[in-house]
Every structure is written in C-alpha cells, then in structure tokens.
Steps between C-alpha positions, in 0.01 A plus 500: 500500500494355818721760672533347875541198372805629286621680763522233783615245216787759453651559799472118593741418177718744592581449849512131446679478165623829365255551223372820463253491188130560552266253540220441270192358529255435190127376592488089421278361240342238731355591809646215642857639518392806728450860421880579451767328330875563451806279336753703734607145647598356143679800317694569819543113617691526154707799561590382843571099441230422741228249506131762432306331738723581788502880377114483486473347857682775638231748325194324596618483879569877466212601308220310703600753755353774337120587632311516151669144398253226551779240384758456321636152353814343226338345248713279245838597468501788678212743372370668823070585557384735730104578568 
C-alpha cells in the first residue's frame, strides 16, 4: 500500500540514519489524520536513541517534495500524515 510513499520514506531513513526497513503506511481511521499514516518515527526513534519528532521532521520535509503529496504533517509524538 502506498508504494511511493514507501519508497521515498525509505531512502530518506537510510541516507539520513542507516535504517534500511520498509516503510509502511496503513490508511488512518479519522480523516483528520490524512490519507497515510506510518509509526516509522517512534519504532526507529527507539532503535536509534533519538527524539521521533525530529526523525518525522526530516520525513515530512522530504516527502512534501514528492508531486502527488498534498501535505504532509507530525502529529503527536511523532506519527507522520500525508494527503
């Protein structure tokens, strides 16, 4: 699901931290939180000892890049939305 996302998500993790594990993306409950949704930030904020947010900022400044992304925000404590 979401295959461009998961691919851009990707890459960005691993030229920025090392992590090489797919991205996933599962459609949100509430319309509110976008049309995509990933906890990438938290599980590898975690791993690496970092603060989420500042993993999830670096994936919404590389994924509102992408042409079919209307925008892309951090909710919480590091959950990142995409529409």
């Amino acid at each position: 699901m979401f295959p461009t996302l998961s691919s851009a998500a990707t890459v960005t993790l691993k030229r920025e931290f090392g992590h090489e594990e797919l991205v996933q993306w599962k459609i949100p409950t509430d319309v509110n939180h976008g049309d995509a949704t990933t906890t990438i930030s938290l599980s590898l904020g975690k791993k690496l000892g970092r603060p989420p947010r500042d993993i999830a900022d670096v994936l919404v400044k590389d994924l509102s890049q992408l042409a079919e992304v209307e925008k892309v925000e951090i909710a919480g404590a590091g959950y990142v939305n995409v529409w």
